[in-house]
């Protein structure tokens, strides 16, 4: 169920970029299992944040999902 919810979020964020300026999608994973889930979908862990913060460029997400 997590994957479809994430793709729904991608679509909603992509639509919002027509109204507001945004370049990145930031995820604060709740634990290491959640971080592995997001890594599976292309989110690298932020080198600036050794915690569970993960950042991905919206342009990369849009290209991967075909939202351009």
mmCIF file of C-alpha atoms in Angstrom:
data_model
loop_
_atom_site.group_PDB
_atom_site.id
_atom_site.type_symbol
_atom_site.label_atom_id
_atom_site.label_comp_id
_atom_site.label_asym_id
_atom_site.label_seq_id
_atom_site.Cartn_x
_atom_site.Cartn_y
_atom_site.Cartn_z
ATOM 1 C CA UNK A 1 0.000 0.000 0.000
ATOM 2 C CA UNK A 2 2.931 2.355 0.603
ATOM 3 C CA UNK A 3 3.994 2.576 -3.038
ATOM 4 C CA UNK A 4 0.603 3.729 -4.374
ATOM 5 C CA UNK A 5 0.361 6.347 -1.618
ATOM 6 C CA UNK A 6 3.823 7.631 -2.484
ATOM 7 C CA UNK A 7 2.902 7.893 -6.173
ATOM 8 C CA UNK A 8 -0.274 9.770 -5.214
ATOM 9 C CA UNK A 9 1.912 12.185 -3.248
ATOM 10 C CA UNK A 10 4.164 12.583 -6.310
ATOM 11 C CA UNK A 11 1.151 13.564 -8.422
ATOM 12 C CA UNK A 12 -0.133 16.013 -5.811
ATOM 13 C CA UNK A 13 3.259 17.664 -5.328
ATOM 14 C CA UNK A 14 3.768 17.870 -9.083
ATOM 15 C CA UNK A 15 0.392 19.590 -9.476
ATOM 16 C CA UNK A 16 1.230 21.999 -6.652
ATOM 17 C CA UNK A 17 4.398 23.116 -8.445
ATOM 18 C CA UNK A 18 2.170 24.904 -10.964
ATOM 19 C CA UNK A 19 1.105 27.222 -8.125
ATOM 20 C CA UNK A 20 4.106 27.355 -5.789
ATOM 21 C CA UNK A 21 7.832 27.159 -6.379
ATOM 22 C CA UNK A 22 9.364 23.905 -5.166
ATOM 23 C CA UNK A 23 12.515 22.059 -6.195
ATOM 24 C CA UNK A 24 12.831 19.212 -3.708
ATOM 25 C CA UNK A 25 10.696 16.695 -1.876
ATOM 26 C CA UNK A 26 11.951 16.160 1.675
ATOM 27 C CA UNK A 27 11.071 13.052 3.656
ATOM 28 C CA UNK A 28 11.774 12.509 7.338
ATOM 29 C CA UNK A 29 11.639 8.728 7.635
ATOM 30 C CA UNK A 30 10.233 7.539 10.939
ATOM 31 C CA UNK A 31 12.771 4.716 11.312
ATOM 32 C CA UNK A 32 15.391 2.747 9.379
ATOM 33 C CA UNK A 33 12.782 0.426 7.831
ATOM 34 C CA UNK A 34 10.941 3.453 6.466
ATOM 35 C CA UNK A 35 14.248 4.873 5.188
ATOM 36 C CA UNK A 36 14.869 1.643 3.249
ATOM 37 C CA UNK A 37 11.370 1.969 1.752
ATOM 38 C CA UNK A 38 12.137 5.482 0.502
ATOM 39 C CA UNK A 39 15.585 4.432 -0.726
ATOM 40 C CA UNK A 40 13.829 1.774 -2.830
ATOM 41 C CA UNK A 41 11.950 4.634 -4.520
ATOM 42 C CA UNK A 42 15.095 6.649 -5.240
ATOM 43 C CA UNK A 43 15.431 8.858 -2.166
ATOM 44 C CA UNK A 44 19.063 9.095 -1.071
ATOM 45 C CA UNK A 45 19.837 9.973 2.505
ATOM 46 C CA UNK A 46 20.869 13.581 2.830
ATOM 47 C CA UNK A 47 24.645 13.908 3.284
ATOM 48 C CA UNK A 48 24.050 17.110 5.246
ATOM 49 C CA UNK A 49 21.688 15.311 7.615
ATOM 50 C CA UNK A 50 23.074 12.078 9.068
ATOM 51 C CA UNK A 51 19.612 11.378 10.476
ATOM 52 C CA UNK A 52 16.715 9.867 8.557
ATOM 53 C CA UNK A 53 16.105 12.955 6.423
ATOM 54 C CA UNK A 54 15.975 12.154 2.722
ATOM 55 C CA UNK A 55 15.815 14.619 -0.159
ATOM 56 C CA UNK A 56 15.019 14.129 -3.838
ATOM 57 C CA UNK A 57 14.763 16.656 -6.679
ATOM 58 C CA UNK A 58 11.218 17.048 -7.977
ATOM 59 C CA UNK A 59 12.499 17.138 -11.553
ATOM 60 C CA UNK A 60 14.009 13.663 -11.048
ATOM 61 C CA UNK A 61 10.760 12.341 -9.572
ATOM 62 C CA UNK A 62 8.735 13.848 -12.408
ATOM 63 C CA UNK A 63 11.050 12.310 -15.005
ATOM 64 C CA UNK A 64 10.955 8.872 -13.360
ATOM 65 C CA UNK A 65 7.170 8.832 -13.016
ATOM 66 C CA UNK A 66 6.442 10.515 -16.354
ATOM 67 C CA UNK A 67 4.878 13.679 -14.944
ATOM 68 C CA UNK A 68 6.578 16.151 -17.264
#
